[in-house]
């Protein structure tokens, strides 16, 4: 199960919106406007919430002059949802991954949800709905929804959807990683979903990118642990692998977010190739490298049984 990703407060846009009904998730490219009162709040990287639905029985905040209409509660669901729209103002098709936070009136996050909107063409707007689902036991009432973070990558380089096999026959994606005492580790996973054997020998090829998808300078990529931490498996030597259809390989990224003298470096995107000549996949591990200036990469290996 994937872990909740850390939030970037600088990108959070808190919206308390007037709503008057539930919005059904729109199909990509749908032209019908979202239900509820229109909102003029600015978007976050092309994403904005257009309305919020709060069910009957949920307290209605009034301290700041806004109110939320109470709708009947659907069976087996909180009934809390937010309609949103994604607008691509760029010049190429992009795939968006959006982190929505469901919060109390005081801003405390009770739950969050990732939504992926694929292949939004240049100048296009896609609409959809994110739902809270069933709140955690003992959670405080949710009265607000905010866009906490938006990442967007070229649609041709986006990690494939679960169960989808790209034309290359190789699925490459990251997990949400682990963190302890300033040490960060994110797994790189490769699956042979094709019909032929796939050979690997060595390390994945990495290109570090900033928020504008331009190359990041000043970071040293090292094979193995690079002295960052021992006992992590990163210093295991590279060995040739042959993955039969259905088999997988594992690599990983490791760094410390120590901040001392100098300028801290943040890398939101990493363009990954499984090997020289392979199709690129752009992932979003959000590398907060601090001032260390070093990123370790592990050789491809078979995952533990």
XYZ file of C-alpha atoms in Angstrom:
305
model
C 0.000 0.000 0.000
C 1.330 3.410 -0.896
C 2.111 5.933 1.781
C 0.743 9.453 2.008
C 3.090 11.836 0.239
C 4.463 14.818 2.135
C 2.832 18.170 1.406
C 4.349 21.338 -0.037
C 2.710 24.189 1.846
C 3.949 26.766 -0.621
C 1.798 25.219 -3.310
C -1.322 24.714 -1.205
C -4.369 26.739 -2.210
C -7.144 26.564 0.387
C -10.636 27.026 -1.009
C -13.913 27.155 0.903
C -16.572 27.087 -1.771
C -20.336 27.424 -2.027
C -21.917 24.301 -3.495
C -25.417 23.145 -4.352
C -25.246 19.509 -5.381
C -22.963 16.619 -6.191
C -20.969 16.576 -9.434
C -20.502 13.345 -11.361
C -16.966 12.716 -12.550
C -16.624 14.180 -15.998
C -15.119 12.262 -18.894
C -11.836 13.653 -20.207
C -12.525 16.640 -22.417
C -16.130 16.981 -21.221
C -17.515 20.430 -21.941
C -20.313 20.511 -19.370
C -19.574 22.947 -16.496
C -19.324 21.683 -12.932
C -22.392 22.068 -10.764
C -22.376 24.602 -7.968
C -21.500 28.247 -7.692
C -18.580 29.398 -9.836
C -15.393 30.320 -7.958
C -12.907 32.977 -9.050
C -9.980 31.814 -6.880
C -6.751 31.410 -8.904
C -5.736 27.912 -10.023
C -2.721 26.013 -8.707
C -0.525 25.058 -11.683
C -3.578 24.864 -13.919
C -5.849 23.074 -11.412
C -8.726 24.723 -9.578
C -11.646 23.526 -7.503
C -14.950 24.782 -8.885
C -17.418 23.530 -6.258
C -17.655 21.505 -3.052
C -20.479 19.268 -1.858
C -20.955 18.750 1.899
C -23.611 16.224 3.059
C -26.493 16.742 5.425
C -25.367 16.700 9.053
C -21.886 18.125 8.434
C -21.359 21.419 10.316
C -21.497 24.454 8.061
C -18.687 26.953 8.721
C -19.807 30.557 8.935
C -16.953 32.377 10.666
C -15.614 33.794 7.415
C -18.948 34.557 5.801
C -19.175 31.470 3.558
C -21.689 28.659 3.742
C -21.904 25.185 2.241
C -25.178 23.661 1.100
C -26.150 20.364 2.794
C -26.961 17.508 0.413
C -28.356 14.056 1.238
C -25.697 11.557 2.337
C -25.032 8.728 -0.182
C -25.084 5.223 1.244
C -21.643 3.934 2.269
C -19.866 7.209 1.543
C -19.172 10.478 3.327
C -20.846 12.375 0.483
C -18.073 14.979 0.564
C -16.673 15.770 -2.866
C -15.112 18.554 -4.892
C -15.491 19.270 -8.579
C -12.323 20.468 -10.253
C -10.935 21.353 -13.636
C -7.488 21.043 -15.182
C -6.371 23.472 -17.899
C -3.199 22.923 -19.893
C -1.773 26.276 -20.966
C 1.382 24.668 -22.380
C 2.310 23.588 -25.876
C 2.367 19.797 -25.419
C 0.044 17.186 -23.934
C 0.605 16.729 -20.190
C -0.403 14.199 -17.562
C -1.298 15.753 -14.195
C -1.134 14.174 -10.754
C -3.018 16.212 -8.150
C -2.948 15.864 -4.369
C -6.211 17.031 -2.786
C -6.474 17.580 0.972
C -9.758 17.280 2.876
C -9.473 19.508 5.944
C -11.355 20.859 8.911
C -12.381 24.491 9.149
C -9.117 25.102 11.047
C -7.060 23.590 8.208
C -6.211 20.240 9.854
C -5.848 17.539 7.168
C -8.200 14.613 7.800
C -7.529 12.749 4.544
C -6.086 13.236 1.109
C -6.444 11.774 -2.352
C -4.314 11.589 -5.486
C -6.043 12.049 -8.832
C -4.280 11.457 -12.161
C -5.596 13.225 -15.254
C -3.918 11.840 -18.340
C -3.060 13.381 -21.702
C -4.528 16.861 -21.350
C -3.872 18.466 -24.721
C -2.500 21.998 -25.234
C -5.212 24.539 -24.455
C -7.621 21.819 -23.301
C -9.646 21.750 -20.073
C -10.640 18.478 -18.406
C -13.127 18.278 -15.544
C -13.617 15.689 -12.836
C -14.629 15.073 -9.236
C -12.601 13.931 -6.235
C -14.429 12.235 -3.347
C -13.489 11.795 0.274
C -15.046 8.337 0.574
C -15.329 6.976 4.127
C -13.597 9.153 6.768
C -11.180 7.545 9.219
C -12.713 6.581 12.580
C -12.647 9.529 14.964
C -11.822 12.069 12.257
C -13.043 15.622 12.776
C -15.688 16.970 10.386
C -14.315 17.920 6.968
C -15.504 21.312 5.754
C -12.878 22.324 3.210
C -10.946 20.948 0.240
C -7.650 22.281 -1.077
C -5.256 21.600 -3.926
C -2.094 20.713 -2.012
C 0.251 19.850 -4.868
C 0.265 19.484 -8.653
C 2.847 17.646 -10.738
C 2.695 17.468 -14.510
C 4.865 15.559 -16.957
C 4.834 15.129 -20.739
C 2.060 12.657 -21.493
C 4.406 10.484 -23.570
C 6.748 10.109 -20.541
C 4.156 9.574 -17.803
C 4.308 6.310 -15.843
C 1.628 3.969 -17.199
C -1.630 3.443 -15.392
C -1.969 0.368 -13.203
C -2.553 -2.677 -15.395
C -1.494 -0.831 -18.559
C 1.459 -2.094 -20.611
C 3.280 0.487 -22.778
C 4.287 -0.382 -26.367
C 7.844 -0.974 -25.085
C 6.569 -3.877 -22.966
C 8.196 -2.333 -19.878
C 6.393 -0.647 -16.988
C 8.571 1.682 -14.884
C 7.341 3.557 -11.820
C 8.325 4.655 -8.303
C 6.878 3.914 -4.897
C 6.375 6.538 -2.178
C 9.534 5.492 -0.376
C 10.676 5.493 3.236
C 12.104 8.202 5.453
C 14.012 7.967 8.733
C 16.353 10.412 10.515
C 16.891 12.535 7.411
C 17.510 9.513 5.137
C 15.238 9.160 2.119
C 14.867 6.062 -0.070
C 12.534 5.714 -3.059
C 12.164 2.477 -4.995
C 12.306 2.280 -8.797
C 10.262 -0.631 -10.096
C 10.458 -2.197 -13.551
C 8.038 -4.846 -14.787
C 8.318 -6.844 -17.997
C 4.685 -6.746 -19.094
C 5.549 -7.643 -22.699
C 5.823 -10.969 -24.492
C 9.617 -11.185 -24.824
C 12.524 -11.534 -22.418
C 14.080 -8.228 -21.341
C 17.777 -7.919 -20.442
C 19.245 -5.483 -17.917
C 22.806 -4.917 -16.794
C 23.819 -2.007 -14.606
C 22.075 1.070 -13.303
C 19.099 3.115 -14.499
C 20.035 6.332 -16.293
C 18.799 9.471 -14.539
C 18.233 13.080 -15.587
C 17.258 15.461 -12.776
C 14.699 18.126 -13.734
C 13.348 21.275 -12.078
C 9.722 22.446 -11.934
C 9.983 23.649 -15.534
C 11.375 20.255 -16.627
C 14.795 21.811 -17.278
C 18.016 20.026 -16.194
C 19.185 20.579 -12.603
C 22.877 21.337 -12.198
C 25.197 20.777 -9.253
C 23.989 17.337 -8.104
C 26.375 14.352 -8.218
C 24.734 11.023 -9.076
C 26.716 8.103 -7.603
C 26.410 4.370 -8.240
C 25.961 2.528 -4.958
C 25.444 4.163 -1.581
C 28.150 6.794 -2.064
C 28.706 6.742 1.690
C 25.237 8.107 2.349
C 24.203 5.076 4.402
C 25.288 1.457 4.830
C 23.193 -1.672 5.144
C 20.693 -0.517 2.544
C 21.634 -2.936 -0.250
C 22.768 -0.055 -2.477
C 26.352 -1.369 -2.531
C 25.437 -4.742 -4.000
C 27.338 -5.134 -7.288
C 25.643 -4.911 -10.647
C 24.735 -8.252 -12.236
C 23.175 -9.063 -15.621
C 19.469 -9.840 -15.416
C 17.079 -11.433 -17.861
C 13.441 -10.746 -17.041
C 10.944 -13.151 -18.512
C 7.420 -11.862 -19.211
C 5.767 -11.105 -15.886
C 9.042 -10.749 -13.953
C 10.278 -7.582 -12.233
C 13.451 -5.738 -11.265
C 14.121 -3.219 -8.516
C 16.436 -0.218 -8.241
C 16.222 2.818 -6.006
C 17.257 6.368 -5.163
C 18.746 7.380 -1.814
C 19.693 10.777 -0.377
C 19.845 12.841 2.787
C 18.039 16.142 3.161
C 20.701 17.593 5.455
C 20.911 21.374 5.255
C 24.138 23.085 6.262
C 25.982 25.867 4.468
C 25.016 26.589 0.896
C 21.761 26.532 -1.042
C 19.329 23.662 -0.604
C 18.413 21.786 -3.796
C 14.959 20.414 -4.548
C 14.381 18.178 -7.554
C 10.684 17.559 -8.275
C 11.160 15.403 -11.389
C 13.512 12.629 -12.509
C 13.595 11.379 -16.094
C 14.512 7.668 -15.951
C 15.678 5.261 -18.642
C 15.954 1.604 -17.683
C 19.076 1.409 -19.846
C 20.761 3.255 -22.694
C 18.303 3.709 -25.567
C 15.188 2.825 -23.529
C 12.100 5.023 -23.631
C 12.188 7.718 -20.916
C 9.712 7.788 -18.024
C 9.451 10.948 -15.913
C 8.672 10.246 -12.247
C 8.025 12.628 -9.358
C 9.905 11.535 -6.211
C 10.381 15.174 -5.037
C 14.034 14.940 -4.034
C 14.709 17.353 -1.188
C 18.493 17.016 -1.310
C 19.255 19.775 1.186
C 22.817 20.996 0.661
C 24.375 17.533 0.269
C 24.468 17.724 -3.536
C 24.534 13.931 -3.851
C 22.048 11.299 -5.018
C 22.748 7.548 -4.820
C 21.294 5.056 -7.287
C 21.129 1.291 -6.826
C 21.892 -1.277 -9.539
C 18.991 -3.189 -11.012
C 18.357 -6.331 -8.970
C 15.600 -8.843 -8.470
C 13.123 -7.866 -5.762
C 13.246 -9.852 -2.518
C 10.903 -12.801 -2.360
